Short mmCIF file of C-alpha atoms in Angstrom, two decimals:
data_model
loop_
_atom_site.label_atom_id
_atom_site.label_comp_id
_atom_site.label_asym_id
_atom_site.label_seq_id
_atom_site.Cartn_x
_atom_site.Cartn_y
_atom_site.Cartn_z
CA UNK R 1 -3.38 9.24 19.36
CA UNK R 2 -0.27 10.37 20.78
CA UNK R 3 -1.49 10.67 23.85
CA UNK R 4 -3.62 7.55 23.87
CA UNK R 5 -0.30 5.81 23.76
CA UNK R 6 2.98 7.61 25.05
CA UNK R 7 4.78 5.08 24.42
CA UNK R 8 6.23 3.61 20.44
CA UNK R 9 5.93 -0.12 22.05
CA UNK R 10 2.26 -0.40 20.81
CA UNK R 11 1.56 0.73 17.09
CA UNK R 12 -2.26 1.63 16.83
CA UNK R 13 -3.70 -0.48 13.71
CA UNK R 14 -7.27 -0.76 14.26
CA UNK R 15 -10.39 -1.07 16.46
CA UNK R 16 -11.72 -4.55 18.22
CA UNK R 17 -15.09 -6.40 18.30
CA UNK R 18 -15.54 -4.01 21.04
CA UNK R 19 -14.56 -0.40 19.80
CA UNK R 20 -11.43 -0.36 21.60
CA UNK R 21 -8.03 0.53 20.51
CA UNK R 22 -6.23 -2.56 19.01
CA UNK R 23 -2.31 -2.30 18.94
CA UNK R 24 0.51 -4.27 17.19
CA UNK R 25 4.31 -4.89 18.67
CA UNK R 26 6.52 -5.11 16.34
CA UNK R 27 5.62 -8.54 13.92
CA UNK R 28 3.16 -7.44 12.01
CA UNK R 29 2.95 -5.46 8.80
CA UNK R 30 1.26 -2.20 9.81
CA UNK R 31 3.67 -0.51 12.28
CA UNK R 32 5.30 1.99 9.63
CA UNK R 33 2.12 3.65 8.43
CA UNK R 34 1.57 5.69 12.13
CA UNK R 35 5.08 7.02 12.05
CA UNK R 36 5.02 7.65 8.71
CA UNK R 37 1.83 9.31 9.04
CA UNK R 38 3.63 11.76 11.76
CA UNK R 39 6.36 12.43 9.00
CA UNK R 40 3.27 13.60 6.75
CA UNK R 41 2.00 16.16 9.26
CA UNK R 42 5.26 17.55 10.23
CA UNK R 43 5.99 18.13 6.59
CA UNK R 44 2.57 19.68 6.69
CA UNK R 45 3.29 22.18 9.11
CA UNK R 46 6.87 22.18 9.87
CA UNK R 47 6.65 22.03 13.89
CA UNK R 48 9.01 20.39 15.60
CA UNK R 49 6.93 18.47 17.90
CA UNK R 50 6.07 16.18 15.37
CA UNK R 51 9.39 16.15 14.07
CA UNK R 52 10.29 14.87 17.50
CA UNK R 53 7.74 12.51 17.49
CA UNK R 54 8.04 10.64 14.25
CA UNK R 55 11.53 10.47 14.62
CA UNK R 56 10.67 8.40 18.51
CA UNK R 57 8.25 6.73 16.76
CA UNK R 58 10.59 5.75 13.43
CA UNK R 59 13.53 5.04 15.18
CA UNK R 60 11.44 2.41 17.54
CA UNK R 61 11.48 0.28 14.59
CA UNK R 62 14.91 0.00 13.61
CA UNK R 63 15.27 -3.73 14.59
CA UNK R 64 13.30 -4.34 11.78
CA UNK R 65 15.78 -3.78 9.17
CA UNK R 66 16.97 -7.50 9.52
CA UNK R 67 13.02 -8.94 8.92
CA UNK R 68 13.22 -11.64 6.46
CA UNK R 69 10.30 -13.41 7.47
CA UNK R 70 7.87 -11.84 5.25
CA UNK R 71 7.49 -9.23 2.59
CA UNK R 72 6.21 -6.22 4.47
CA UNK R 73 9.45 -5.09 4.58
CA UNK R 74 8.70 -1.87 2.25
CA UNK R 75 5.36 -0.95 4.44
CA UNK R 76 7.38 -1.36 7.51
CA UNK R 77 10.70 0.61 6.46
CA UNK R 78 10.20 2.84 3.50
CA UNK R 79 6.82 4.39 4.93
CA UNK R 80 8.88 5.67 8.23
CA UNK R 81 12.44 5.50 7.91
CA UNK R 82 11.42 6.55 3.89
CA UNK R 83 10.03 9.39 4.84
CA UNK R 84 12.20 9.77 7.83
CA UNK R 85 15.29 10.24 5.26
CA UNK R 86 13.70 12.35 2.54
CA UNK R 87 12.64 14.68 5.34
CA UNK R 88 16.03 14.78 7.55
CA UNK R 89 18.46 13.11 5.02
CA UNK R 90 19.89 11.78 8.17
CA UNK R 91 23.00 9.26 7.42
CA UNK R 92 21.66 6.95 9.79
CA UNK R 93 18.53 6.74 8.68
CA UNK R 94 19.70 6.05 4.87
CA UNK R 95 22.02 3.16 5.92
CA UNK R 96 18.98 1.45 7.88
CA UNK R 97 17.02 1.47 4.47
CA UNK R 98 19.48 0.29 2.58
CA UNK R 99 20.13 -3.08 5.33
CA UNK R 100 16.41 -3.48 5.19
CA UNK R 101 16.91 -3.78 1.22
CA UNK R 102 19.61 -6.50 1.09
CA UNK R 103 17.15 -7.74 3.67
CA UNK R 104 14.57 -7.88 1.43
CA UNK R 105 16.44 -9.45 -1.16
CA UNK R 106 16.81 -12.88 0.41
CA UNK R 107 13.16 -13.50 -0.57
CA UNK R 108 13.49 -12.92 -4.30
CA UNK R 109 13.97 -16.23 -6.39
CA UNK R 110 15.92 -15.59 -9.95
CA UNK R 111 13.27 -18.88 -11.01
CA UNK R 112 10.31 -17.27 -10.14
CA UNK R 113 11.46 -13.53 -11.03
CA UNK R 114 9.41 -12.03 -8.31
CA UNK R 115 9.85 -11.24 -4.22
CA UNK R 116 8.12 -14.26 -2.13
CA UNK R 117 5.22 -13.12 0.17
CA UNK R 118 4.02 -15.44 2.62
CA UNK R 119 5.86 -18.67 3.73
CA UNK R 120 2.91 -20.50 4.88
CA UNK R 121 1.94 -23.54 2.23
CA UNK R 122 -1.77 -23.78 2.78
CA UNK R 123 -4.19 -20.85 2.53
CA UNK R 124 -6.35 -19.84 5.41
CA UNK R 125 -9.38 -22.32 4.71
CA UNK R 126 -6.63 -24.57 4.50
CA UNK R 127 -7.86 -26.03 1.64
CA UNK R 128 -4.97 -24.75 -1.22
CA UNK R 129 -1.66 -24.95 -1.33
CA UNK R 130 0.79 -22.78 -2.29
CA UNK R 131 4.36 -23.52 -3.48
CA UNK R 132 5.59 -19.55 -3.87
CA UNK R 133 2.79 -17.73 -3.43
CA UNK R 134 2.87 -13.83 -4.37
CA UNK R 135 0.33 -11.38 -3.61
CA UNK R 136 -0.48 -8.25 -5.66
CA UNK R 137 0.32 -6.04 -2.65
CA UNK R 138 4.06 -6.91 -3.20
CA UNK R 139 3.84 -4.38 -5.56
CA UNK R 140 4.45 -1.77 -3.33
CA UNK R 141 8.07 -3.04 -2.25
CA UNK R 142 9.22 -1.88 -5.24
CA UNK R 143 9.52 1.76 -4.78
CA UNK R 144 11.62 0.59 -1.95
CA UNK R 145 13.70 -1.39 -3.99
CA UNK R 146 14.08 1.13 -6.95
CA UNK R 147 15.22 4.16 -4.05
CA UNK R 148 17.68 1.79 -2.41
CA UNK R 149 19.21 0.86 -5.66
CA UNK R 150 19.61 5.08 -6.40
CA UNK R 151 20.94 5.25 -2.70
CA UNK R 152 23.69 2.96 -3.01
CA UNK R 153 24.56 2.09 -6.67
CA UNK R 154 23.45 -1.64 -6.45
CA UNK R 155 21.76 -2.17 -9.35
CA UNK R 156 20.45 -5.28 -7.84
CA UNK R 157 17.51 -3.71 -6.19
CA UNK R 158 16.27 -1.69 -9.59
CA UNK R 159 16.45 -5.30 -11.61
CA UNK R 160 14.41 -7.15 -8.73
CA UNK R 161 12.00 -4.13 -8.92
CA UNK R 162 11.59 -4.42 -12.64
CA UNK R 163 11.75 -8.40 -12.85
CA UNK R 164 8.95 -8.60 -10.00
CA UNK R 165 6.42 -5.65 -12.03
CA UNK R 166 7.14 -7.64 -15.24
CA UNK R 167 6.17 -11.30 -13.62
CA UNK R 168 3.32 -9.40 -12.28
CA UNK R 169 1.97 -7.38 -15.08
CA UNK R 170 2.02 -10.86 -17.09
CA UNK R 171 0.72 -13.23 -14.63
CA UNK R 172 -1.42 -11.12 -12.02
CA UNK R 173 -3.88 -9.70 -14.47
CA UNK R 174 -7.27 -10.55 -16.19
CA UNK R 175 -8.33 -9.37 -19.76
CA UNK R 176 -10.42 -6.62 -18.25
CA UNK R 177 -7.14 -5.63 -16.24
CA UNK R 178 -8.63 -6.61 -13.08
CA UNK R 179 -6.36 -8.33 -10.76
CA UNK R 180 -5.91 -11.25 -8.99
CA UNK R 181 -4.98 -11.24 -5.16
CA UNK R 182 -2.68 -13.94 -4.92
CA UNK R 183 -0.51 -15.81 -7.54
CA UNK R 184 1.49 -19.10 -6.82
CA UNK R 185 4.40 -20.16 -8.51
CA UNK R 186 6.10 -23.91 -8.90
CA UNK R 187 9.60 -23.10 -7.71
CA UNK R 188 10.79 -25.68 -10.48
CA UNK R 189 9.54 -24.17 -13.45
CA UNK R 190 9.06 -20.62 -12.56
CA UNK R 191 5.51 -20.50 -13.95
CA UNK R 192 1.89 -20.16 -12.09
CA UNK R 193 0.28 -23.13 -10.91
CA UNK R 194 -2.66 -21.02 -8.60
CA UNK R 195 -4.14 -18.07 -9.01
CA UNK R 196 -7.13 -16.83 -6.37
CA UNK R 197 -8.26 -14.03 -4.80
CA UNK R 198 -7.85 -14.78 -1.37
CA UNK R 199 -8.99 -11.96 0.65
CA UNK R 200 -12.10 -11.30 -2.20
CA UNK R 201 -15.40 -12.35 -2.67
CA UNK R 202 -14.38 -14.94 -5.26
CA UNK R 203 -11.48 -16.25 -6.64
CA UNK R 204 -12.34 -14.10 -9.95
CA UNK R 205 -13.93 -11.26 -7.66
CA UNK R 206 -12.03 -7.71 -8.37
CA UNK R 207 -11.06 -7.20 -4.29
CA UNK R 208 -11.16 -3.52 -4.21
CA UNK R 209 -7.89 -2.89 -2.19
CA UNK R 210 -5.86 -5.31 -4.59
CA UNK R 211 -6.88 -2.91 -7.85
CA UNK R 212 -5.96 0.00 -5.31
CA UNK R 213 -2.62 -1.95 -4.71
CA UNK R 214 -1.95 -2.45 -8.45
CA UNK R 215 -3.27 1.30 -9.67
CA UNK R 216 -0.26 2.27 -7.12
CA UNK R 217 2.36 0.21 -8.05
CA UNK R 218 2.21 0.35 -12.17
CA UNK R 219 1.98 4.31 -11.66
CA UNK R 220 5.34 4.58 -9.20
CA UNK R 221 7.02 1.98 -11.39
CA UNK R 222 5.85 3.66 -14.14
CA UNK R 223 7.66 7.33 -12.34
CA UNK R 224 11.11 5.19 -11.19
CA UNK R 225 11.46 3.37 -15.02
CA UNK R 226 10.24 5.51 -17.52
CA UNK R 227 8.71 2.74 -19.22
CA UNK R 228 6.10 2.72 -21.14
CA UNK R 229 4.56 -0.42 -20.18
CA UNK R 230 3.94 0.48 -16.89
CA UNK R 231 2.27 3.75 -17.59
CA UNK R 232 -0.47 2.11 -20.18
CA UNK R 233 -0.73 -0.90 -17.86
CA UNK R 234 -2.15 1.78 -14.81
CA UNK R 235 -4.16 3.53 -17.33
CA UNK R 236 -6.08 0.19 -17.77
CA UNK R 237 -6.19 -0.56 -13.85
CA UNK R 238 -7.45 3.35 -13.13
CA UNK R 239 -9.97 2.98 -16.53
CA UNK R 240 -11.45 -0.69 -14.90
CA UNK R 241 -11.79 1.14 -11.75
CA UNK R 242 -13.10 4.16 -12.53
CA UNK R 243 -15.89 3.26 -15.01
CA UNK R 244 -16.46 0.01 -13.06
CA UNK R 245 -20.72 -0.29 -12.73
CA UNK R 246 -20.33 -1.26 -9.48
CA UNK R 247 -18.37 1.57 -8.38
CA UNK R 248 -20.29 4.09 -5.53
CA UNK R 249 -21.54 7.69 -6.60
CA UNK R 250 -19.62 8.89 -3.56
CA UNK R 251 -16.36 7.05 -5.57
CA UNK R 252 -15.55 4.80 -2.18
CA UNK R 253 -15.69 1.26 -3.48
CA UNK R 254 -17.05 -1.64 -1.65
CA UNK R 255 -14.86 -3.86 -0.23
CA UNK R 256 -15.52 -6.17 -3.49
CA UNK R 257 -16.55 -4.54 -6.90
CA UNK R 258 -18.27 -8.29 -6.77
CA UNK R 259 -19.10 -8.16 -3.53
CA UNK R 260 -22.72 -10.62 -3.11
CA UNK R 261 -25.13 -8.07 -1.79
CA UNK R 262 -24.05 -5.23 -3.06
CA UNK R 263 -25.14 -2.30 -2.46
CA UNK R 264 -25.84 -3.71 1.16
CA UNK R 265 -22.35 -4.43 1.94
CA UNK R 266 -18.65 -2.92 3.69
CA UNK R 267 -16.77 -0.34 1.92
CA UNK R 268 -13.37 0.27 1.87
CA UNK R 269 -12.42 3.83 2.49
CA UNK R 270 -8.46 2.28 2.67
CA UNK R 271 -8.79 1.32 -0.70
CA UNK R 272 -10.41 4.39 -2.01
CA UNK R 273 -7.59 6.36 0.03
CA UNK R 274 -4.70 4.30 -1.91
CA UNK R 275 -7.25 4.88 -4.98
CA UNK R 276 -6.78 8.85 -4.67
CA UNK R 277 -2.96 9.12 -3.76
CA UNK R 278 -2.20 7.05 -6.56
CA UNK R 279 -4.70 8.85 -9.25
CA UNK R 280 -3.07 12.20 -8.66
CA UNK R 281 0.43 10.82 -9.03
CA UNK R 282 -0.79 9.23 -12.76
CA UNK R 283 -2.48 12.71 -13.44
CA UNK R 284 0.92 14.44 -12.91
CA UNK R 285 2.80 11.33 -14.89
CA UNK R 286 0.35 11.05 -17.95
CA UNK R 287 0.53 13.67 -20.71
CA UNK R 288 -2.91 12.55 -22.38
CA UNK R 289 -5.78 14.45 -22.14
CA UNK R 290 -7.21 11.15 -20.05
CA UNK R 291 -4.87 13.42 -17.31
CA UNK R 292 -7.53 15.43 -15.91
CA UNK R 293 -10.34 13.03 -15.19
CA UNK R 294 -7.68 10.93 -12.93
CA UNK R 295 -7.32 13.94 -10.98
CA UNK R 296 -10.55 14.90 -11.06
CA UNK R 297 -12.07 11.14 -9.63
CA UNK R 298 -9.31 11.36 -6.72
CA UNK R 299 -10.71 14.69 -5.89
CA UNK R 300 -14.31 13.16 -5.84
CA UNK R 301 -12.55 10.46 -3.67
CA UNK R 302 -10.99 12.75 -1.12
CA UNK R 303 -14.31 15.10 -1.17
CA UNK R 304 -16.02 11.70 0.28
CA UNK R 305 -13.73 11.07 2.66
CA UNK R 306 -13.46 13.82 4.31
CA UNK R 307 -16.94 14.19 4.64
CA UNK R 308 -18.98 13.26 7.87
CA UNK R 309 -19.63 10.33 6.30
CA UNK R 310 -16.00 8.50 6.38
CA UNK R 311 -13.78 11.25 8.30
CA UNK R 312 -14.09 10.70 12.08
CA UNK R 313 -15.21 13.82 14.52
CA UNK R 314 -12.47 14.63 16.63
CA UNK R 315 -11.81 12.49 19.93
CA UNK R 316 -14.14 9.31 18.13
CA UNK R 317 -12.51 6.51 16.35
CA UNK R 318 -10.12 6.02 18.82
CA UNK R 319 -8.26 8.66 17.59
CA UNK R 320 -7.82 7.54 13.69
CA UNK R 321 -8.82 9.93 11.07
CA UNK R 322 -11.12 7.50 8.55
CA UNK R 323 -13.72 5.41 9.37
CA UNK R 324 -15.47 2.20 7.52
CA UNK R 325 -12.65 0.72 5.95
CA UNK R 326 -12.08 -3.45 5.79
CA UNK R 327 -9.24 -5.51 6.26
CA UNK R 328 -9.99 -9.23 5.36
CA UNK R 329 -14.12 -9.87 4.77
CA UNK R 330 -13.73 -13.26 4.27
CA UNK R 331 -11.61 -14.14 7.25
CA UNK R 332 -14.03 -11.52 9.07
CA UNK R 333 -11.54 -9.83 10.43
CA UNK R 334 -11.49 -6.05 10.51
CA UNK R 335 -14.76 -5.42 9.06
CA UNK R 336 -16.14 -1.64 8.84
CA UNK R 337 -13.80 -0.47 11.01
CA UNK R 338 -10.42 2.08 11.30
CA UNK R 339 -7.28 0.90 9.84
CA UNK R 340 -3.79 2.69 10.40
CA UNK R 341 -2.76 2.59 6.40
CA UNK R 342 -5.74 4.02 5.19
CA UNK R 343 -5.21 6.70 7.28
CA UNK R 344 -1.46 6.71 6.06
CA UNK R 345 -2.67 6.78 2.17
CA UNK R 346 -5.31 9.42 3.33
CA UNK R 347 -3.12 11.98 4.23
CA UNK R 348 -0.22 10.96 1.26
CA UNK R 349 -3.26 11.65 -1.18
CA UNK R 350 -4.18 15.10 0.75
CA UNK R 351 -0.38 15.93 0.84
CA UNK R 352 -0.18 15.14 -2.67
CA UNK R 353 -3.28 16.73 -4.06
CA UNK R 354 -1.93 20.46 -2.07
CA UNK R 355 1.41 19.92 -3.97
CA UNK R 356 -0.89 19.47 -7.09
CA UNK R 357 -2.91 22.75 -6.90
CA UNK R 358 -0.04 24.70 -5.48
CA UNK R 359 1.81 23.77 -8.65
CA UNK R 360 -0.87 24.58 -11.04
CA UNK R 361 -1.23 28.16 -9.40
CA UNK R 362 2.06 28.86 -9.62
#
């Protein structure tokens, strides 16, 4: 990949109609996963090559500290310049975080309790509108929010972080602990006046990558707060997903677990990769016996995907390491193809299950 594009002025995201190499400049939400990805292998293997290349490829995206157009600020910031700092601890690089934070900020409301998403009004068939609509991928802003606040005493951050899991773990969820993808609140009373699952099969379809989303967030909120809540709220999301009929024997869910058509339709190997990474962080976090089987499932995950059947052979896929993931079905956009993130979450889930098995060896 690096040498399909010399250059951090194009951020590889995914594939076209046509096989080709689709890029993003810097407005969209996917341009910290590649560098971030580069942190992963240098911490892998400690050569400074890719030291010197996620640090070109990081610092490229510095202007993005001051987004406050949308919510991607986490994905964007905390997955390279995140990563960039833990590995370095580089002044600079901590500062940058901590500006993207307060940028961040300006789209929490204190009547809503939770981080806007998207500023648009009507939904993409244009048929619903939205007043203040939040999306369960917000989630993942929050470990961004609970490091800044440890980085530079605001509390601020941490009580966004907690206000915005709280909102969600009330209003975002089903009985069955299935979630919905998108949740709008009236911005006079504070409470939910839509909820739909926007990139899913129905409005009351479990989208795969949204109960990937949630498994993730609960388990880090869960590691930053201590709380309870958060920990038996994950154990739900992982026990719906894991003993879900409609989950594959090969453990890579469809893009829907109520997809129409299934088994004849997409997976999502993003959402199985978010899946893993976040199952071995719970298996490390929960002291039940229920411990072992989450590790044990991500294993099953990350045995499928880097099989032949989901890992790309070398100098295919335009250079990204997982195939046959999907972006947005209904919009039919991105469909079976390579995406940068679930690459990202691919190799977090690898790096994490090494630590894992180090650990228990030692």
């Amino acid at each position: 990949m690096l040498k399909a594009l010399p250059e951090p002025t194009a951020y590889p995201r995914t594939t076209d109609n046509n096989g080709k190499l689709r890029t993003t400049p810097l407005n969209d939400w996917t341009e910290g996963f590649y560098p971030g990805s580069l942190w992963y292998i240098y911490e892998n293997n400690k050569q400074n090559t890719w030291k010197q290349e996620a640090i070109r490829w990081t610092e490229a995206l510095e202007p993005l500290k001051k987004q406050k157009g949308h919510h991607d600020i986490g994905f964007l910031i905390y997955c390279s310049f995140g990563n960039a700092y833990r590995l370095t601890k580089k002044e600079e690089y901590k500062q940058i975080i901590i500006e993207a934070a307060n940028s961040l900020c300006t789209r929490f409301s204190p009547k809503t309790g939770c981080i806007k998403s998207w500023n648009y009004r009507k939904s993409w068939n244009g048929k619903d509108e939205w007043f203040y609509p939040v999306i369960i991928d917000n989630m993942m802003n929050l470990e961004f929010f609970s490091w800044a606040s440890k980085a530079s005493g605001d509390d601020r951050f941490r009580k966004m972080a907690i206000s915005h899991a709280d909102k969600t773990m009330l209003h975002h969820f089903r009985d069955d602990y299935s979630c919905y993808h998108v949740v709008s609140y009236d911005t006079i009373t504070g409470m939910p006046h839509k909820k739909q699952t926007h990139q899913g099969a129905a409005d009351e379809s479990a989208w795969a990558r949204g109960q990937a989303w949630a498994l993730y967030g609960f388990t880090m909120m869960y590691r930053e707060t201590g709380k309870p809540d958060y920990l038996n709220h994950a154990k739900h999301i992982a026990s719906f997903i894991m003993n879900h009929p409609n989950m594959p024997v090969d453990k890579i869910p469809y893009w829907d677990f109520d997809a129409p058509g299934i088994p004849n339709v997409p997976r999502d190997a993003s959402a199985a990769a978010i899946m893993a990474s976040a199952l071995i962080e719970l298996s490390q976090l929960d002291k039940s016996t229920e411990a072992k089987s989450y590790l044990d499932f991500a294993e099953q995950q990350i045995r499928s995907l880097t099989s032949p059947d989901y890992l790309a052979a070398k100098g295919t896929n335009c250079n990204f390491a997982l195939m046959h993931s999907t972006g947005h079905f209904p919009g039919k956009s991105e469909v079976d193809v390579p995406l940068s993130y679930a690459d990202y979450y691919y190799v977090e889930a690898l790096m994490r299950l090494r630590n894992q098995l180090k650990n228990k060896s030692l």
